[in-house]
JSON list of C-alpha atoms and ligand atoms in Angstrom, two decimals:
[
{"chain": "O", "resi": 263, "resn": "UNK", "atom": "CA", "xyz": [-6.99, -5.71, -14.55]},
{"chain": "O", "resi": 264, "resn": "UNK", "atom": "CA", "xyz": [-7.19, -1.39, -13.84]},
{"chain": "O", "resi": 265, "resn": "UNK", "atom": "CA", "xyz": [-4.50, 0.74, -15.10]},
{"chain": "O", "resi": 266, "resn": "UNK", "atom": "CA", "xyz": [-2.91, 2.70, -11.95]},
{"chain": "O", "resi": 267, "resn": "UNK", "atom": "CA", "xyz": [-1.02, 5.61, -12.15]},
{"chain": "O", "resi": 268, "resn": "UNK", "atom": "CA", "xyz": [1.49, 6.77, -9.27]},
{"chain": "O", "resi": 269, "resn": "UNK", "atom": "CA", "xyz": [3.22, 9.50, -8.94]},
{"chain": "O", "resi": 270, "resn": "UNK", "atom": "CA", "xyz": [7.29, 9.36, -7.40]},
{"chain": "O", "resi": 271, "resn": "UNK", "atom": "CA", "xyz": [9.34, 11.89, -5.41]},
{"chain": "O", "resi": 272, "resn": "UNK", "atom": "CA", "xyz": [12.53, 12.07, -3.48]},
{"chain": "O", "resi": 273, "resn": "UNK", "atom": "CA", "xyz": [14.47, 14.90, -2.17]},
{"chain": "O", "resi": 274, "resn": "UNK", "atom": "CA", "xyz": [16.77, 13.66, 0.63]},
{"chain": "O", "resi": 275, "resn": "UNK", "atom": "CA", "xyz": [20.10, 11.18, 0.54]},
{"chain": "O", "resi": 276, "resn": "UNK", "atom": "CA", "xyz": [20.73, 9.87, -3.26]},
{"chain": "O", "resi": 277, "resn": "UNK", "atom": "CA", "xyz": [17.56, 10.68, -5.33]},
{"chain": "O", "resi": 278, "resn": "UNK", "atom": "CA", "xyz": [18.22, 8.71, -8.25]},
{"chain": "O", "resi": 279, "resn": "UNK", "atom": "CA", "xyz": [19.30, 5.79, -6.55]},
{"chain": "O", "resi": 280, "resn": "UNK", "atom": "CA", "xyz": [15.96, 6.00, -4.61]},
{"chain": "O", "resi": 281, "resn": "UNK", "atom": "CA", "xyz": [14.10, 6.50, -7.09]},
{"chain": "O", "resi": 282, "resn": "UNK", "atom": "CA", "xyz": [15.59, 3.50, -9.51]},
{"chain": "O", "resi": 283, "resn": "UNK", "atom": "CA", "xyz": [15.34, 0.96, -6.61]},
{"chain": "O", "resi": 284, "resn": "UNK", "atom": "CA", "xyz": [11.48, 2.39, -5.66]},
{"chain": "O", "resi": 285, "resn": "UNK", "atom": "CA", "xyz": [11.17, 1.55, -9.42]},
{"chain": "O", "resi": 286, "resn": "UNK", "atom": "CA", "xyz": [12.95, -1.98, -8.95]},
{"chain": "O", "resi": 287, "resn": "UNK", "atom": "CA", "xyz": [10.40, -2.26, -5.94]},
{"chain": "O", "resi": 288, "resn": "UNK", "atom": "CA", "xyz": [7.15, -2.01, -7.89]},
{"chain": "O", "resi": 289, "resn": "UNK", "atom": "CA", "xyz": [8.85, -3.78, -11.29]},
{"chain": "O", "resi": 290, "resn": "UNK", "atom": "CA", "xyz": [9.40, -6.87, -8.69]},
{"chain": "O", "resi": 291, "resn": "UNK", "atom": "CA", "xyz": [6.30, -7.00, -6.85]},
{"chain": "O", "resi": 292, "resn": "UNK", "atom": "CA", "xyz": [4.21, -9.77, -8.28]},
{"chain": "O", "resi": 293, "resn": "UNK", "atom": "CA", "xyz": [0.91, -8.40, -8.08]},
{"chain": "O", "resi": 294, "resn": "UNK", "atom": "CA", "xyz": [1.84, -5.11, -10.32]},
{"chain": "O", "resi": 295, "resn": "UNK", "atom": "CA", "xyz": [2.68, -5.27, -14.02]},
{"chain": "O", "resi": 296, "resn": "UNK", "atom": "CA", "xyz": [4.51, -1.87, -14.54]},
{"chain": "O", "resi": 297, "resn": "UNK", "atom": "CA", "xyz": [3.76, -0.33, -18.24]},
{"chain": "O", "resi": 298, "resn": "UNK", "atom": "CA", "xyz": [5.05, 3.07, -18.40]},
{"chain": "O", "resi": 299, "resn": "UNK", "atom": "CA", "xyz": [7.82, 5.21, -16.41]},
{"chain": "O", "resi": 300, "resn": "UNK", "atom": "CA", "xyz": [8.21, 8.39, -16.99]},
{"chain": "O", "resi": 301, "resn": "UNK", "atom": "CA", "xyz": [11.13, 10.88, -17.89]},
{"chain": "O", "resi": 302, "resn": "UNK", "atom": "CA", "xyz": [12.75, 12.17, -14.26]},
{"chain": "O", "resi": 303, "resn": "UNK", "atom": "CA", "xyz": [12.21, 15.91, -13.77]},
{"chain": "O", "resi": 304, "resn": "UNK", "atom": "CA", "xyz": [13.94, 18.38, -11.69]},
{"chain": "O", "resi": 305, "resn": "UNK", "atom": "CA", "xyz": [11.27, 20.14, -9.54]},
{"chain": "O", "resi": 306, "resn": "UNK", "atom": "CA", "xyz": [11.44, 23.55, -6.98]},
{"chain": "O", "resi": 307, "resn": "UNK", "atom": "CA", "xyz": [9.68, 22.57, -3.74]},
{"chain": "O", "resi": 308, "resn": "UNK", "atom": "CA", "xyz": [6.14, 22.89, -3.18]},
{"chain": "O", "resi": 309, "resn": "UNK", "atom": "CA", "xyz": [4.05, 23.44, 0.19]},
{"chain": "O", "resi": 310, "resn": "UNK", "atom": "CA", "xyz": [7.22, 23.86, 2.33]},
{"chain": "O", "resi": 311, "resn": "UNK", "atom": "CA", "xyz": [9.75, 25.87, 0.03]},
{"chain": "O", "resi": 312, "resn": "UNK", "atom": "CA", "xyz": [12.52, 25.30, 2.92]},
{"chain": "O", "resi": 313, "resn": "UNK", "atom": "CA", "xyz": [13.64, 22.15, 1.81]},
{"chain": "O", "resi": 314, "resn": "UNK", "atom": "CA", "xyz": [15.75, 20.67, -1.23]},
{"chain": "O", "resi": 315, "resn": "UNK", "atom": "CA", "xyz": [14.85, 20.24, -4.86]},
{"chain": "O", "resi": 316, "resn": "UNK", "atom": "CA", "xyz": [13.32, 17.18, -5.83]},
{"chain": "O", "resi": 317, "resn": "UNK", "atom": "CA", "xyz": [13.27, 14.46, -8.31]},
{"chain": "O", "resi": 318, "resn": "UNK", "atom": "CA", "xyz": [9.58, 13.29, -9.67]},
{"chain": "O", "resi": 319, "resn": "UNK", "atom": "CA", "xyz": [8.36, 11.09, -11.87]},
{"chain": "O", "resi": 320, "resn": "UNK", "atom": "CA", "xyz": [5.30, 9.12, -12.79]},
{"chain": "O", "resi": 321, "resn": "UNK", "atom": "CA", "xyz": [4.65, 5.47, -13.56]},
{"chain": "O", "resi": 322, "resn": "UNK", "atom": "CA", "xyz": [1.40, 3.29, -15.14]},
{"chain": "O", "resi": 323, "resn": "UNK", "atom": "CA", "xyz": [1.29, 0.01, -13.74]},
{"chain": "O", "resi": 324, "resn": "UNK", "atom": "CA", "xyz": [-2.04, -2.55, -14.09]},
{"chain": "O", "resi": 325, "resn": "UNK", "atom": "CA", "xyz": [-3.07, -4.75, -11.05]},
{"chain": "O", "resi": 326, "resn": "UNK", "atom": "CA", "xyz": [-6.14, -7.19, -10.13]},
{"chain": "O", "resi": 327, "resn": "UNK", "atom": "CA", "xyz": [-5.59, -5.18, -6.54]},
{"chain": "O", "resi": 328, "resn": "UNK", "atom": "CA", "xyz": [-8.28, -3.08, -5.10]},
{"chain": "O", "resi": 329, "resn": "UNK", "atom": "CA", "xyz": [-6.91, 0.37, -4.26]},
{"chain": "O", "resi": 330, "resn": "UNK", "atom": "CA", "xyz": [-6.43, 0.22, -0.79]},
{"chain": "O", "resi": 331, "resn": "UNK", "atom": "CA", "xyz": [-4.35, -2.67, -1.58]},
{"chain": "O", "resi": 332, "resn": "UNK", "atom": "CA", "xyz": [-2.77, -0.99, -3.76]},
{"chain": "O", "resi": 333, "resn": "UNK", "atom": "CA", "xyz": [-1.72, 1.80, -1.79]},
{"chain": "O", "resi": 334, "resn": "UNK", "atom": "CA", "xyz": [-0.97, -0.38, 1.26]},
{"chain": "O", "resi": 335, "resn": "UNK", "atom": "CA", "xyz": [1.46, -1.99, -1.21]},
{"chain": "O", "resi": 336, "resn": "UNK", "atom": "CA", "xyz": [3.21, 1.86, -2.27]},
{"chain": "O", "resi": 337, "resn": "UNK", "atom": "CA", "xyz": [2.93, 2.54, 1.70]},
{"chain": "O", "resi": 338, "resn": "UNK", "atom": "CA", "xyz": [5.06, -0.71, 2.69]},
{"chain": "O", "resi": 339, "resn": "UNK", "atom": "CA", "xyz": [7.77, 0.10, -0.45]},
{"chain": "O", "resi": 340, "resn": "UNK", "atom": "CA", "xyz": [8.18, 3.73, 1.61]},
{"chain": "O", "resi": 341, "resn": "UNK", "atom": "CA", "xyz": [8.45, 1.83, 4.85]},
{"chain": "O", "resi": 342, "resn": "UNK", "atom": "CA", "xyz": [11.16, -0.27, 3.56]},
{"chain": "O", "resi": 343, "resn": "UNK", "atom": "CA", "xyz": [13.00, 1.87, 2.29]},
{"chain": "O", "resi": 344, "resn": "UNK", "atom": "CA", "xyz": [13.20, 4.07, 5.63]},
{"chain": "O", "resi": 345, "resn": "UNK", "atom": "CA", "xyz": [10.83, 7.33, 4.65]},
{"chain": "O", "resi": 346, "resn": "UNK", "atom": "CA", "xyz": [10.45, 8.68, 8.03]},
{"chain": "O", "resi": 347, "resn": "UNK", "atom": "CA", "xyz": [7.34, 10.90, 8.27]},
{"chain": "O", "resi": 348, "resn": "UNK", "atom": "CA", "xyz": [7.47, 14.04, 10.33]},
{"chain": "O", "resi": 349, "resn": "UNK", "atom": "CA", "xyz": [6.69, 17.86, 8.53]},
{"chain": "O", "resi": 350, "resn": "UNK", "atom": "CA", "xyz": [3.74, 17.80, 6.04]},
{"chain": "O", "resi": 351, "resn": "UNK", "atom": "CA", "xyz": [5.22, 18.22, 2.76]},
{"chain": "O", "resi": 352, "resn": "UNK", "atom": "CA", "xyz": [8.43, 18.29, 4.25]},
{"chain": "O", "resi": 353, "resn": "UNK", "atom": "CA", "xyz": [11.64, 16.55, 3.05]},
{"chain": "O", "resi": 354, "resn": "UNK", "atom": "CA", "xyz": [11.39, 12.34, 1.94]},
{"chain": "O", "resi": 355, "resn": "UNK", "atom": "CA", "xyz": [13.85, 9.83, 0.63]},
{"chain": "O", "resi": 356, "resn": "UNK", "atom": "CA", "xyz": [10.83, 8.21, -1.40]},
{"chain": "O", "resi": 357, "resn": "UNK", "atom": "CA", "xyz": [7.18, 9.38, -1.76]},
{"chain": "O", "resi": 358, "resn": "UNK", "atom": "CA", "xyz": [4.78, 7.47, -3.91]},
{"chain": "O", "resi": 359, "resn": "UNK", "atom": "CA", "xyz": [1.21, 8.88, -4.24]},
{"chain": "O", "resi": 360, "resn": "UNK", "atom": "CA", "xyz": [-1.80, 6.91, -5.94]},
{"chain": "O", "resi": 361, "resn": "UNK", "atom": "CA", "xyz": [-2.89, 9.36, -8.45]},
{"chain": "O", "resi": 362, "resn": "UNK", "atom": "CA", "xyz": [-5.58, 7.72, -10.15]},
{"chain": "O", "resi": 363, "resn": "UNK", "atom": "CA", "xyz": [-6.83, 3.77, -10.53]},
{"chain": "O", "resi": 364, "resn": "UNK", "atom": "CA", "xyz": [-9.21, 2.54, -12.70]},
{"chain": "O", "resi": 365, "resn": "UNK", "atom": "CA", "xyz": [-11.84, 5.50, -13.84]},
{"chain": "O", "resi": 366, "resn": "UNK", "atom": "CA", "xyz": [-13.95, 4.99, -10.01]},
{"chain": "O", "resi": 367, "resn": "UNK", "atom": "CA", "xyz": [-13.39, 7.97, -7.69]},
{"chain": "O", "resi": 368, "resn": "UNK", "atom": "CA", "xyz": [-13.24, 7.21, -4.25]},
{"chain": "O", "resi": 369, "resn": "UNK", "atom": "CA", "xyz": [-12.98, 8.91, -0.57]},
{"chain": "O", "resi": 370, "resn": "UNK", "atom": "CA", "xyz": [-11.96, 7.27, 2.51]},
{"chain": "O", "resi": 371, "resn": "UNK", "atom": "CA", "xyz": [-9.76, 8.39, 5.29]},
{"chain": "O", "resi": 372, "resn": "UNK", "atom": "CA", "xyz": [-7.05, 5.99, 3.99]},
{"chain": "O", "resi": 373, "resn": "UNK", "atom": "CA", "xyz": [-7.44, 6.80, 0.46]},
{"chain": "O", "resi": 374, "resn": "UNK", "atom": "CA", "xyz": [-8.92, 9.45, -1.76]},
{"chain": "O", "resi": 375, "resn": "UNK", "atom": "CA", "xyz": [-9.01, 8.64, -6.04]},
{"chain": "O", "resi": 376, "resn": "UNK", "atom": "CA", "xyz": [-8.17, 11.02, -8.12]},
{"chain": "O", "resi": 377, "resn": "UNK", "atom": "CA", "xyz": [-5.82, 12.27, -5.41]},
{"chain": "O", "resi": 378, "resn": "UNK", "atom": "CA", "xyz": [-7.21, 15.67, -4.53]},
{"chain": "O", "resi": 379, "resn": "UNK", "atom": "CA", "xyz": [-4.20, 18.00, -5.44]},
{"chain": "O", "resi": 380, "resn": "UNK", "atom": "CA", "xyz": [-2.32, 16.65, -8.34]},
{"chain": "O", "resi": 381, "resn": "UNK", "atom": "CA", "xyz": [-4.44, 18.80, -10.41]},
{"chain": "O", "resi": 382, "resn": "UNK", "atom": "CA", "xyz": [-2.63, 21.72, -8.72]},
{"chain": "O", "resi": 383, "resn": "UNK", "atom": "CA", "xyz": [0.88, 20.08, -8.88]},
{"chain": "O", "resi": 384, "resn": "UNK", "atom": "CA", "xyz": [2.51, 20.73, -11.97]},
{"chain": "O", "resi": 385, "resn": "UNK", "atom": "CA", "xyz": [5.47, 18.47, -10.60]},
{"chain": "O", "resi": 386, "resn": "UNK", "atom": "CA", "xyz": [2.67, 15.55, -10.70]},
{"chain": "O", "resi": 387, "resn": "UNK", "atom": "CA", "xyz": [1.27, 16.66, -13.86]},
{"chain": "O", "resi": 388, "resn": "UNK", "atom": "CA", "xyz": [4.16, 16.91, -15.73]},
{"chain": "O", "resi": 389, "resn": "UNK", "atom": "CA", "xyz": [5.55, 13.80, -15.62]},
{"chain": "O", "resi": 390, "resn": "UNK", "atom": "CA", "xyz": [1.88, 11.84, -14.93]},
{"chain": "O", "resi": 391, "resn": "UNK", "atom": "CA", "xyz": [1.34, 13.06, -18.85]},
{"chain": "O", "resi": 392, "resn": "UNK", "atom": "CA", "xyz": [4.82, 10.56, -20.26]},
{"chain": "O", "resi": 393, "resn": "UNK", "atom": "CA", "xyz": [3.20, 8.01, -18.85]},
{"chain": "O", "resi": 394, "resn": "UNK", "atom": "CA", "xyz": [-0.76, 8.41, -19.88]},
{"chain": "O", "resi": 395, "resn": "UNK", "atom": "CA", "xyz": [-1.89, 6.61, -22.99]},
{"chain": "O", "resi": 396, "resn": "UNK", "atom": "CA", "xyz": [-2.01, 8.63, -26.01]},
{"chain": "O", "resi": 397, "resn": "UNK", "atom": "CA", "xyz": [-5.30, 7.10, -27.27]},
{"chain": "O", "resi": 398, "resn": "UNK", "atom": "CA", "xyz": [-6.78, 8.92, -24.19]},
{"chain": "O", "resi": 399, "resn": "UNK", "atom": "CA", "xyz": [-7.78, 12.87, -23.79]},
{"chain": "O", "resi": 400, "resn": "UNK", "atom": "CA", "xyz": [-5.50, 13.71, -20.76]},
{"chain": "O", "resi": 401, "resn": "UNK", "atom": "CA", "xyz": [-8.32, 15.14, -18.09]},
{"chain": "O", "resi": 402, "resn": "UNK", "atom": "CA", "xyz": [-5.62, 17.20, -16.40]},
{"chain": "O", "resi": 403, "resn": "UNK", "atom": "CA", "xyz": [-4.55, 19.27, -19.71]},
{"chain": "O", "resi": 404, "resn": "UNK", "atom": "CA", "xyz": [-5.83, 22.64, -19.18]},
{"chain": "O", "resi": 405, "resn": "UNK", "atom": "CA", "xyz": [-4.44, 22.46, -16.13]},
{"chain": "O", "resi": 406, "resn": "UNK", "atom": "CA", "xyz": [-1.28, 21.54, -17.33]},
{"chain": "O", "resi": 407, "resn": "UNK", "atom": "CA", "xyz": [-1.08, 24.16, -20.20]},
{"chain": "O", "resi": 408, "resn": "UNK", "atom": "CA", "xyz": [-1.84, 27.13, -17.89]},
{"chain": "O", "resi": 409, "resn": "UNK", "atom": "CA", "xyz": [1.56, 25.95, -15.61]},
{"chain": "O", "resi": 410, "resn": "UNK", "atom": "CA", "xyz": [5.28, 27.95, -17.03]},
{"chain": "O", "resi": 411, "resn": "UNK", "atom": "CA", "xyz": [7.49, 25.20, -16.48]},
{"chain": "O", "resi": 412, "resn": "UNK", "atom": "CA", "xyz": [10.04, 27.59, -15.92]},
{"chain": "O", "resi": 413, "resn": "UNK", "atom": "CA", "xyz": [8.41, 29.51, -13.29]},
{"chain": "O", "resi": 414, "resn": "UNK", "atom": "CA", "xyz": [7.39, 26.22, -11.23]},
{"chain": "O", "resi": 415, "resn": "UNK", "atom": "CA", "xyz": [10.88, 25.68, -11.31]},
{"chain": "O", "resi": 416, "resn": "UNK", "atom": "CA", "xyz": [10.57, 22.29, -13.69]},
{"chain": "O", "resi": 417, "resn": "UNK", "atom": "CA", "xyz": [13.81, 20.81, -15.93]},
{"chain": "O", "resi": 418, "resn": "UNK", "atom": "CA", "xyz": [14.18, 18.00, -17.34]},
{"chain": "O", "resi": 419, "resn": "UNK", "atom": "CA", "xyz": [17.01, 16.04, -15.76]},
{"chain": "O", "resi": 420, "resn": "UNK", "atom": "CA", "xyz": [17.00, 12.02, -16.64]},
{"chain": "O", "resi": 421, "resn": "UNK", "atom": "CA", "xyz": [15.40, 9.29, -18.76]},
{"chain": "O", "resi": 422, "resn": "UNK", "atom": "CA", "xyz": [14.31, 6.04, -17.77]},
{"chain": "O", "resi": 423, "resn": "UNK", "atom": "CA", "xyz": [16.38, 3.79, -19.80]},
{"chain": "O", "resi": 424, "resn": "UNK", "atom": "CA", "xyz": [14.45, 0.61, -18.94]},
{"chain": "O", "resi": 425, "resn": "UNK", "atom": "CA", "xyz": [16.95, -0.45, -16.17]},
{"chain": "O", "resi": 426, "resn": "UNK", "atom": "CA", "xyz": [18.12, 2.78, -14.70]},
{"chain": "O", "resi": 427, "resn": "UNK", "atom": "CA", "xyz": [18.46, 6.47, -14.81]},
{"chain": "O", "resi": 428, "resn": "UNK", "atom": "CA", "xyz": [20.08, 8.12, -18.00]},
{"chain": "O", "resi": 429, "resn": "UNK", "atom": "CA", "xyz": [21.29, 11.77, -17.24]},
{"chain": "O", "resi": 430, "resn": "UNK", "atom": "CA", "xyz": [20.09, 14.21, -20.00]},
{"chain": "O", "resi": 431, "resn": "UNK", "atom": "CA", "xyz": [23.64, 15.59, -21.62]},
{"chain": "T", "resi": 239, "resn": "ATP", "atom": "N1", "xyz": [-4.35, 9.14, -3.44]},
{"chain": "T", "resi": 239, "resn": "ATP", "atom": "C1", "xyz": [-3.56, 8.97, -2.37]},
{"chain": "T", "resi": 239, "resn": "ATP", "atom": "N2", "xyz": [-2.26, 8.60, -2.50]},
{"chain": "T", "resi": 239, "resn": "ATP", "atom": "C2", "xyz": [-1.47, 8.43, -1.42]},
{"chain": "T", "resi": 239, "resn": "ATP", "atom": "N3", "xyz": [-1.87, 8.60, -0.14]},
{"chain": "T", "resi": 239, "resn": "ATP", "atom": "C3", "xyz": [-3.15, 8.98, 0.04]},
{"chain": "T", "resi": 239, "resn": "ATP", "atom": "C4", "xyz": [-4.04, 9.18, -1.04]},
{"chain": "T", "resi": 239, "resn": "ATP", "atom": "N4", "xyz": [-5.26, 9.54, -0.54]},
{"chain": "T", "resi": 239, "resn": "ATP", "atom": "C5", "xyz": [-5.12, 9.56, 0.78]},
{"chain": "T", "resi": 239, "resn": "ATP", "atom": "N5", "xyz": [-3.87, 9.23, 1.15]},
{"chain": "T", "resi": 239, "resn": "ATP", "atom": "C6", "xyz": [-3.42, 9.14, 2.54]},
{"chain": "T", "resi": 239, "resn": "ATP", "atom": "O1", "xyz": [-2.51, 10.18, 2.80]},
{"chain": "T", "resi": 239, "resn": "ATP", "atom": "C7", "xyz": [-1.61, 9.72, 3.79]},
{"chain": "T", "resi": 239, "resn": "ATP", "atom": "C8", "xyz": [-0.38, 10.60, 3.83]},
{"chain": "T", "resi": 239, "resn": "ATP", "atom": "O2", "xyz": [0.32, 10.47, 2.63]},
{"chain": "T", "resi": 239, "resn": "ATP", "atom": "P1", "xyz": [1.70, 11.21, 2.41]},
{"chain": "T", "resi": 239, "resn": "ATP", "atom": "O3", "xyz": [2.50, 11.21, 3.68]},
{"chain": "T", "resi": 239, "resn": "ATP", "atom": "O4", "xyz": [2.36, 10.60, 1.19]},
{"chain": "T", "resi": 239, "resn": "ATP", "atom": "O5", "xyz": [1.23, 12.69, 2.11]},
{"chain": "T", "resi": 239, "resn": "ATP", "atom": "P2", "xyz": [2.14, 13.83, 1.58]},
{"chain": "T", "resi": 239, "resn": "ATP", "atom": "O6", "xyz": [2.89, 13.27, 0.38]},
{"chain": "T", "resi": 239, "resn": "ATP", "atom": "O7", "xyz": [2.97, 14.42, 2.68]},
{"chain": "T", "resi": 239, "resn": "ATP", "atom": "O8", "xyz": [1.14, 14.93, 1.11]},
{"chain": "T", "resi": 239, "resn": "ATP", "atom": "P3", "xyz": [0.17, 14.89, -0.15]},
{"chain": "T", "resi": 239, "resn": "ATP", "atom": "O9", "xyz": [-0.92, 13.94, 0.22]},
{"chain": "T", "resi": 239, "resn": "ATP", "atom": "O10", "xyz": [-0.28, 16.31, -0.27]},
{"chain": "T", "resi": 239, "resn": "ATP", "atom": "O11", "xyz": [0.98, 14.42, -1.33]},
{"chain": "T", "resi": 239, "resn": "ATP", "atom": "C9", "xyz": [-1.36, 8.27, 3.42]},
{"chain": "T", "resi": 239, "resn": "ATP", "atom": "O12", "xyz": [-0.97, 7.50, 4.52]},
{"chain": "T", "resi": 239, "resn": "ATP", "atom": "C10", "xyz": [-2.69, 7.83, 2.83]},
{"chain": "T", "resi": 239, "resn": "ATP", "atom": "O13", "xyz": [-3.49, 7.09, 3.76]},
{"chain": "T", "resi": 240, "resn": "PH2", "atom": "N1", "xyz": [8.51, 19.77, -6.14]},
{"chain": "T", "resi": 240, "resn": "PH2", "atom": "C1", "xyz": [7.88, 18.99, -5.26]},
{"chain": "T", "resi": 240, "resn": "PH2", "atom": "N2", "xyz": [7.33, 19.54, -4.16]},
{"chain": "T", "resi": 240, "resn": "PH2", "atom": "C2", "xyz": [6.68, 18.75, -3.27]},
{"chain": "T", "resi": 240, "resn": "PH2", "atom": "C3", "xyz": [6.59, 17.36, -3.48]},
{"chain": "T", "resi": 240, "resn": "PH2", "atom": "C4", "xyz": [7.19, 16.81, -4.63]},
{"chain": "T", "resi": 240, "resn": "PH2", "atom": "O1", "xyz": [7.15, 15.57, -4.87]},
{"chain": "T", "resi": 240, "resn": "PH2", "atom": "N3", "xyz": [7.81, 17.65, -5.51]},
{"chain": "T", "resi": 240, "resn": "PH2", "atom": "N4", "xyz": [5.91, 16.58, -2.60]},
{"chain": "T", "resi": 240, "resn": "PH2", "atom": "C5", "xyz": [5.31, 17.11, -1.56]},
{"chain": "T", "resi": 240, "resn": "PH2", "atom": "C6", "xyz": [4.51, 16.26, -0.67]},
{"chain": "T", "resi": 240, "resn": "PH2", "atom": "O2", "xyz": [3.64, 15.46, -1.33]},
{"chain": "T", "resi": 240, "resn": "PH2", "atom": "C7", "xyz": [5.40, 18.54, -1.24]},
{"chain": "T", "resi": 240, "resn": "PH2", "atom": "N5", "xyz": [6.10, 19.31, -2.20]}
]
């Protein structure tokens, strides 16, 4: 068994329902145990700034899957729930990125480990660090302490209450 971590984003139709059944998705997939989810943040696009806020979060999970299989398996959760892929970083119902797996980097056209711009995202970051074990040095944390939260645009908006979304009062 590897500890995964994946990263979740959603900025078109009903975010938080999106994001709670993408969670629902990968809590009912019998191949993933998920661990950890993380608190739901409120982020400013990045990439393409033309496009509506989004939602992220971050979740640990542990699998006996390989990685491709693994992200095959986050792929076909985006395909069923109807992410249409046109503009690069443009706007998704659901996104799920494969952020790290195990401690093995890897680079293949289907799938590069750690993926090769989270350390640049504070809107991966962020929530990626509620989710990663506190008996471990977080590799990303200089990174993260050099972001302003408030000038990447990042709030905190809901908890994960173990079922669904709880909106922060
Ligand atoms: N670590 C990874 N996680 C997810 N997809 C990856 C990864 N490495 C490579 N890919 C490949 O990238 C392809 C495009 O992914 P996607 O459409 O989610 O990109 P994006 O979210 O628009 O941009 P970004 O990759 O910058 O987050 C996937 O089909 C997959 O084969
Ligand atoms: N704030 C924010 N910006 C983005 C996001 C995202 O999830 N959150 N995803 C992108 C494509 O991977 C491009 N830009």
């Amino acid at each position: 068994m590897q500890e995964a971590f994946v990263a979740l984003g959603a900025n078109l139709g009903d975010r938080e329902s999106s994001l709670t059944e993408a969670i629902r998705r990968l809590q009912a997939d019998p191949y993933l145990e998920v661990r950890r989810v993380s608190a739901v943040y409120e982020t400013a696009p990045v990439g393409f700034t033309d496009q509506p806020s989004f939602l992220n979060m971050a979740v640990s999970l542990v699998t006996e899957l390989d990685s491709i299989l693994l992200l095959r398996r986050l792929l076909a959760i985006e395909q069923e729930m109807g992410r249409v892929r046109d503009i690069r970083w443009g706007p998704r119902i659901i996104d799920l990125d494969l952020l790290v797996h195990g401690d093995v980097p890897m680079e293949t056209s289907e799938l590069t480990l750690p993926h090769p711009r989270m350390g640049q995202r504070a809107f991966v970051l962020v929530p990626l660090r509620d989710v990663w074990p506190e008996e471990a040095p977080f590799p990303w944390e200089a990174e993260l302490s050099a972001f302003s939260l408030a000038e990447e645009g990042i709030k905190r908006f809901a908890e994960w209450n173990g079922e669904g979304l709880r909106k922060e009062l």
